[in-house]
Coordinates of C-alpha atoms and ligand atoms in Angstrom, one line a residue:
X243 CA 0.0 0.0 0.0
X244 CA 2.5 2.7 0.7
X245 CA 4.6 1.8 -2.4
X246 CA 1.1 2.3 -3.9
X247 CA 0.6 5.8 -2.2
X248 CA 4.1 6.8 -3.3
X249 CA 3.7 6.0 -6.9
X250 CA 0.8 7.8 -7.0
X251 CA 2.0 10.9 -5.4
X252 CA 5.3 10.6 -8.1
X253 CA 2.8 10.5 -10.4
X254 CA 1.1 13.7 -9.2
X255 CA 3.8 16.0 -8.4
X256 CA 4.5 17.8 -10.9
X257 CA 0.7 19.3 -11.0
X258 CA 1.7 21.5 -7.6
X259 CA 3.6 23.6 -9.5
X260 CA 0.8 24.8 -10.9
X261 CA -2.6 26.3 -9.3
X262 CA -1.5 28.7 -6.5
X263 CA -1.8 29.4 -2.6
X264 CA -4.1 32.0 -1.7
X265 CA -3.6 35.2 -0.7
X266 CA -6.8 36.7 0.4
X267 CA -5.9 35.5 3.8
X268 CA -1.8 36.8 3.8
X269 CA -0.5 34.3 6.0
X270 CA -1.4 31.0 3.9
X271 CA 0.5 32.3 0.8
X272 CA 3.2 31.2 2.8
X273 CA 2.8 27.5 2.6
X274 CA 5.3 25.1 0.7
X275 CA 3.6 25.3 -2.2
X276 CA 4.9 21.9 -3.7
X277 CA 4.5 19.8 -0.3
X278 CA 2.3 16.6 -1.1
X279 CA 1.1 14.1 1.2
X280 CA -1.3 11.0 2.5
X281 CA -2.3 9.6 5.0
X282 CA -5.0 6.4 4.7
X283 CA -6.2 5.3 8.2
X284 CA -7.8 1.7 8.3
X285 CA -10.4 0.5 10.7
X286 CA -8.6 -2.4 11.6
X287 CA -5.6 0.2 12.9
X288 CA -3.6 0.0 9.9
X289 CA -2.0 3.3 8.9
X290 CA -0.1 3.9 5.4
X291 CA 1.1 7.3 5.2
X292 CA 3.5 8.6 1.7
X293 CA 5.3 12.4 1.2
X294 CA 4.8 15.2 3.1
X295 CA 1.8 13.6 5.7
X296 CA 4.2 15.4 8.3
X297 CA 3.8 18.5 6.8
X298 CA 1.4 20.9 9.0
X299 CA -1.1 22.7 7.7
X300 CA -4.6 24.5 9.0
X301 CA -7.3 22.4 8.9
X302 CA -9.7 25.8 7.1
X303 CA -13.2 25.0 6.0
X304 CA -12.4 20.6 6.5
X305 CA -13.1 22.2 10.6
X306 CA -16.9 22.7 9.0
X307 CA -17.5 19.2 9.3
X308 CA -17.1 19.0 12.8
X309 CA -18.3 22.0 13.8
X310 CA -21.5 21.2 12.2
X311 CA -21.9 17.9 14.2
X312 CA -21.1 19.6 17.9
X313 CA -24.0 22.2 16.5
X314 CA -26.0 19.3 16.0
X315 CA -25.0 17.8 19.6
X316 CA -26.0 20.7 20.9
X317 CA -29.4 21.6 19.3
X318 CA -30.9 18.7 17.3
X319 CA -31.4 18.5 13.7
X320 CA -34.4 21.0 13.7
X321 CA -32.7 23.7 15.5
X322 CA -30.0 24.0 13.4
X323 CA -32.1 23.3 9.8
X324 CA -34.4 26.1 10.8
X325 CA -31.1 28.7 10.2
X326 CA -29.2 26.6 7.7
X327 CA -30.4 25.3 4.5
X328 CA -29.4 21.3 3.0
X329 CA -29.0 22.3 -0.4
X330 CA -25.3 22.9 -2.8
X331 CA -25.2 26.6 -3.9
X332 CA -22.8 26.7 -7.2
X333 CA -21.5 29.5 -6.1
X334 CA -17.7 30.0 -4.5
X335 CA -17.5 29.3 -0.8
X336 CA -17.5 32.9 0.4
X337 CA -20.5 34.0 -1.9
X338 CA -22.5 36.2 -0.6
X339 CA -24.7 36.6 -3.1
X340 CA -27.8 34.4 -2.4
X341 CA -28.3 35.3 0.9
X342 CA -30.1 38.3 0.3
X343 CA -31.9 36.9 -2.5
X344 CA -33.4 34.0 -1.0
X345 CA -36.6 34.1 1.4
X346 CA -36.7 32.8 4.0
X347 CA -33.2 34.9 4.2
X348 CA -30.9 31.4 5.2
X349 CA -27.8 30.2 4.5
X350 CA -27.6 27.2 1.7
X351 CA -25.6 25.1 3.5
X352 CA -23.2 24.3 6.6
X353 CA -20.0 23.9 4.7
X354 CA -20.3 27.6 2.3
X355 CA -18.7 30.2 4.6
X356 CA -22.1 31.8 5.7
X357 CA -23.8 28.3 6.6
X358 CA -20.5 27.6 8.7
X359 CA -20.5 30.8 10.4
X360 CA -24.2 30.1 11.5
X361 CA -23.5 26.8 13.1
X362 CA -20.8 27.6 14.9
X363 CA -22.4 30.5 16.2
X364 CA -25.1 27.3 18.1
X365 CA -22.6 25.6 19.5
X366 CA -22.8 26.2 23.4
X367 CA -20.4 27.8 25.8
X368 CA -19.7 30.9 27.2
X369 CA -16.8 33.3 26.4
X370 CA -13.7 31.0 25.7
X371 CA -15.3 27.7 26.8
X372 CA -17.1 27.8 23.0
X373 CA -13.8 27.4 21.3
X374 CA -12.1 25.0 23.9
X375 CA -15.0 22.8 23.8
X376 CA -14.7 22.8 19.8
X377 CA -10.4 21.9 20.5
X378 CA -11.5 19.0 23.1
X379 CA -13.5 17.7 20.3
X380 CA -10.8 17.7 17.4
X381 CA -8.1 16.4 20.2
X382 CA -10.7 13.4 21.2
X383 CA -11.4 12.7 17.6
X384 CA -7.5 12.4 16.4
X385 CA -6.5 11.0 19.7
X386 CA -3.6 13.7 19.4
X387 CA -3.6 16.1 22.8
X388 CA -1.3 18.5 20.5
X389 CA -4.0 20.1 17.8
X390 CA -3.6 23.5 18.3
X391 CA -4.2 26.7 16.7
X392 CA -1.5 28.1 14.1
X393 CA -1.7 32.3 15.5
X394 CA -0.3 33.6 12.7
X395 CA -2.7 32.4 10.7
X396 CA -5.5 33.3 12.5
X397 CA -4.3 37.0 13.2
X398 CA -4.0 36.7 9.6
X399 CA -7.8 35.3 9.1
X400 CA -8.9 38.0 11.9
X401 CA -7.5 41.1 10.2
X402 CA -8.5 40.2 6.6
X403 CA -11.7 38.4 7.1
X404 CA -14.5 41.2 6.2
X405 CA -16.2 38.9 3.6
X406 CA -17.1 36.7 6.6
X407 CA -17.9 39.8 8.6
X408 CA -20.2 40.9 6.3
X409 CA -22.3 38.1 6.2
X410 CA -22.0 37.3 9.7
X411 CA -23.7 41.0 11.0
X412 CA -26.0 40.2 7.8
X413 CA -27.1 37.2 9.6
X414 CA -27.4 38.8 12.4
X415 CA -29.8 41.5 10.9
X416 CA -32.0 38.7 9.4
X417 CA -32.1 36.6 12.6
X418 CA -29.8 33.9 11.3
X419 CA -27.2 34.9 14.0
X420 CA -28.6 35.8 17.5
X421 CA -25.8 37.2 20.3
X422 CA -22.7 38.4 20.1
X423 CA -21.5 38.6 16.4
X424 CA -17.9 39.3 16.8
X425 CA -17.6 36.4 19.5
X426 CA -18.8 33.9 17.0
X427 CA -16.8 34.9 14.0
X428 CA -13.5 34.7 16.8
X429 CA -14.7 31.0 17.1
X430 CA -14.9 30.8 13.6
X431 CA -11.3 31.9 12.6
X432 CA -10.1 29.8 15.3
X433 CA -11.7 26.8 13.9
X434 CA -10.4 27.2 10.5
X435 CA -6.8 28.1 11.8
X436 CA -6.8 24.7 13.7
X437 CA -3.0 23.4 12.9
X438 CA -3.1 19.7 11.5
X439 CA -1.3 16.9 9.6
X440 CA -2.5 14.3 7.0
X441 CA -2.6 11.7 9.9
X442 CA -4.6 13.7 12.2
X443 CA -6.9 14.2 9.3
X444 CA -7.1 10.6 8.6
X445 CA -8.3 10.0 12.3
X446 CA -11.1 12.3 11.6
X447 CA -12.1 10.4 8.7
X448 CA -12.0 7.2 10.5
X449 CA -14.4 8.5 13.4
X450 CA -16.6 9.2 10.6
X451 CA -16.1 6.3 8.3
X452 CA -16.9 4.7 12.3
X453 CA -20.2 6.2 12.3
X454 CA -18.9 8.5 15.0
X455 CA -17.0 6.4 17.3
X456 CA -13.2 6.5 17.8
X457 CA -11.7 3.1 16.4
X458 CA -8.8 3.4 18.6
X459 CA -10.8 4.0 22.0
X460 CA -14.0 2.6 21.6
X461 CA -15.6 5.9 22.5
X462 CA -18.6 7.1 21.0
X463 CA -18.1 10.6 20.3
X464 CA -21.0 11.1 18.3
X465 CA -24.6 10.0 17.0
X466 CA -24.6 8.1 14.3
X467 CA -27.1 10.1 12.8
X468 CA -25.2 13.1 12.5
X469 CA -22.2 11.5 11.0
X470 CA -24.5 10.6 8.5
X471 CA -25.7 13.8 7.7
X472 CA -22.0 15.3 7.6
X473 CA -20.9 12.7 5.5
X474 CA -23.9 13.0 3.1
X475 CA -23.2 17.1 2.9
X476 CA -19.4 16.2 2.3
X477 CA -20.8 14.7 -1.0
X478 CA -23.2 17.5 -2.2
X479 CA -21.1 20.3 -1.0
X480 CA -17.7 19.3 0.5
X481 CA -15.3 20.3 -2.6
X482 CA -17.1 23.8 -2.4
X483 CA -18.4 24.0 -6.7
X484 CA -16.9 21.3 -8.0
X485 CA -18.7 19.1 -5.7
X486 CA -20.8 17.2 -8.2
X487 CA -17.3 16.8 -10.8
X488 CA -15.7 15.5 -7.7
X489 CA -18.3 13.1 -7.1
X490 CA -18.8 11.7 -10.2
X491 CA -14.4 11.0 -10.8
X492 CA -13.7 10.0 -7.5
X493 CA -16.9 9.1 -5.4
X494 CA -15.4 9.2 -2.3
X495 CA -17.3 12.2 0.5
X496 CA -14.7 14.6 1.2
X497 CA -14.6 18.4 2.1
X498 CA -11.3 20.5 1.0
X499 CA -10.1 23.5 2.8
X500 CA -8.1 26.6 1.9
X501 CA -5.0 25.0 3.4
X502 CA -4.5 22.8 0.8
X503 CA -6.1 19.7 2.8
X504 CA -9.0 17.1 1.8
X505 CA -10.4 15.5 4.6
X506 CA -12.0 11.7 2.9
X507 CA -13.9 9.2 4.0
X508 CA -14.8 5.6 2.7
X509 CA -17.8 4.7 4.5
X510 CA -17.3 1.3 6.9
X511 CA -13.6 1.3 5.9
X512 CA -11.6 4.1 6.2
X513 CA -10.4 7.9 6.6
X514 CA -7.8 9.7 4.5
X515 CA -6.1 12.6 4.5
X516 CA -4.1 14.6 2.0
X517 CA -2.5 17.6 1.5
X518 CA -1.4 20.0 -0.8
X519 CA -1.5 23.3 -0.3
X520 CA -1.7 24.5 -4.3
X521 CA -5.0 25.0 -5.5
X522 CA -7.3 25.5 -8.4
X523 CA -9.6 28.4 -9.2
X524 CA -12.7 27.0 -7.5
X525 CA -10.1 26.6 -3.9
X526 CA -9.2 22.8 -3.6
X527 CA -5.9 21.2 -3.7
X528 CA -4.9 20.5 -7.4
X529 CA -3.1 17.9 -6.9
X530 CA -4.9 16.4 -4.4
X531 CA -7.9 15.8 -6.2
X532 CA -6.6 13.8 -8.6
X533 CA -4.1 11.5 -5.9
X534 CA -7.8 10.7 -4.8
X535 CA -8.8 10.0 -8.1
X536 CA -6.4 8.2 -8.6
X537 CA -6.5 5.9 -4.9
X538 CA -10.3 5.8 -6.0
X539 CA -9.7 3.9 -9.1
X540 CA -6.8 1.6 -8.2
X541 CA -8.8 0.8 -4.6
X542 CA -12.4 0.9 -6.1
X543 CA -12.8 3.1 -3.2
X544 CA -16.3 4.9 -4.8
X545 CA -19.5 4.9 -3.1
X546 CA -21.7 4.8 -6.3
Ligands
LIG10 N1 -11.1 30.4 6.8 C1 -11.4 30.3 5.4 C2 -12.4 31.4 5.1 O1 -13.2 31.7 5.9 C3 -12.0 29.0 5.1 C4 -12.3 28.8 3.7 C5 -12.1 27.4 3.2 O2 -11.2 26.7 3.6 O3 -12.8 27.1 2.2 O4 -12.4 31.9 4.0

């Protein structure tokens, strides 16, 4: 298998040189622009990691995901689908175009920028306990006590992020958003500048491959039912507008994030993680798209 995973990434390298890192948030422009890495986590404990899965990178919009299942924890389906919608946009992830426009004034979905702000603005906790309990989470999911937040980036994401801002006190003034706007949006740049490696995002593939229970503990983190519905939104909307492209050359539920990281999940077997921080126009990892399509194909890893 790792022979396999190398071959693959050989294959694949040369397609970082092209794309590029973004810039709208200063600090990720900085990444290695040609690192390229996997990790594939079995349920049966096997790991097979190839290139760069040391490399460190912030997690971004992949946090979405588990942000939205703590939201769900926390409030139940009906809470949270009465402020965020279930359906794919087409439109980039920080469009702010059809919230206005539709009635009643909601959010599409949890993993656009707008939906995500939303949900994490439900999950519960006062003052700094909201973000800590959103840490315990990711630290209980990986197993790995070390997840932390990358400051530089999130200064970075603080002091650039008015796009989010925007929509956030336009949620706000449509009753999307109730409380303390700025509070929420500080959660939500913490979330996204969450400091990770291919491994740890492999873990979080296998709790959800695992229906929500950590392999490695035995601990039931979360309802099956939610994992469900994250895994199903990965699908529709995880690889922001190329989501239904995605779905129909690799198959496999994943959600990209800005940082050049897929999070992946083969349902029942097991969680992958990749990285590679160049990315196309529509904001996921060029070359990591197709080292999935690729591990697809060879592993008949689709779900259709
Ligand atoms: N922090 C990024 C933002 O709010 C996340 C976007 C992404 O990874 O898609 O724009």
């Amino acid at each position: 298998m790792e022979k396999m995973l190398k071959d693959i990434l050989d294959k694949n390298s040369d397609l970082t040189k092209s794309g590029n890192l973004p810039t709208y948030i200063p600090e990720l422009a900085k990444a290695n622009k040609t690192a390229l890495g996997i990790c594939v986590a079995e349920l049966s404990g096997k790991q097979y990691c190839a290139g760069d899965y040391q490399y460190s990178f912030t997690i971004q919009s992949i946090s979405k995901v588990v942000t939205l299942i703590l939201a769900l924890q926390d409030n139940g389906i009906t809470e949270v689908f009465s402020r965020v919608g279930m359906e794919p946009t087409g439109d980039a992830f920080n469009s702010m175009m059809k919230l206005e426009i539709v009635r009643p004034s909601k959010p599409f979905n949890p993993m656009i920028n707008a939906g995500a702000i939303a949900v994490t603005s439900m999950i519960n906790g006062e003052g700094e306990k909201r973000f800590n309990r959103i840490l315990d989470f990711f630290k209980k999911i990986t197993g790995n006590p070390n997840i932390n937040i990358n400051e530089a980036v999130y200064m970075s994401e603080k002091r650039t992020g008015d796009r989010n801002r925007a929509m956030a006190y336009f949620m706000r003034d449509v009753g999307v958003i109730t409380g303390d706007v700025e509070a929420s949006l500080d959660v939500y740049f913490k979330q996204c500048s969450l400091e990770v490696t291919c491994q740890d995002v492999a873990q979080i593939g296998l709790f959800l491959a695992n229906d929500g229970i950590v392999p490695a503990t035995g601990e039931r983190l979360a309802d099956s039912e939610f994992t469900k519905l994250a895994k199903t939104f990965m699908v529709t909307c995880g690889m922001y507008n190329a989501s239904g492209e995605f779905a129909i050359n690799v198959g496999i539920p994943s959600k990209s994030g800005v940082g050049g990281g897929i999070l992946s999940v083969v349902p029942g077997k097991m969680g992958i993680g990749v990285v590679g921080p160049a990315l196309d126009e529509k904001g996921n990892s060029i070359a990591g798209i197709k080292v999935l399509e690729d591990l697809s194909k060879m592993l008949k890893l689709s779900i259709f």
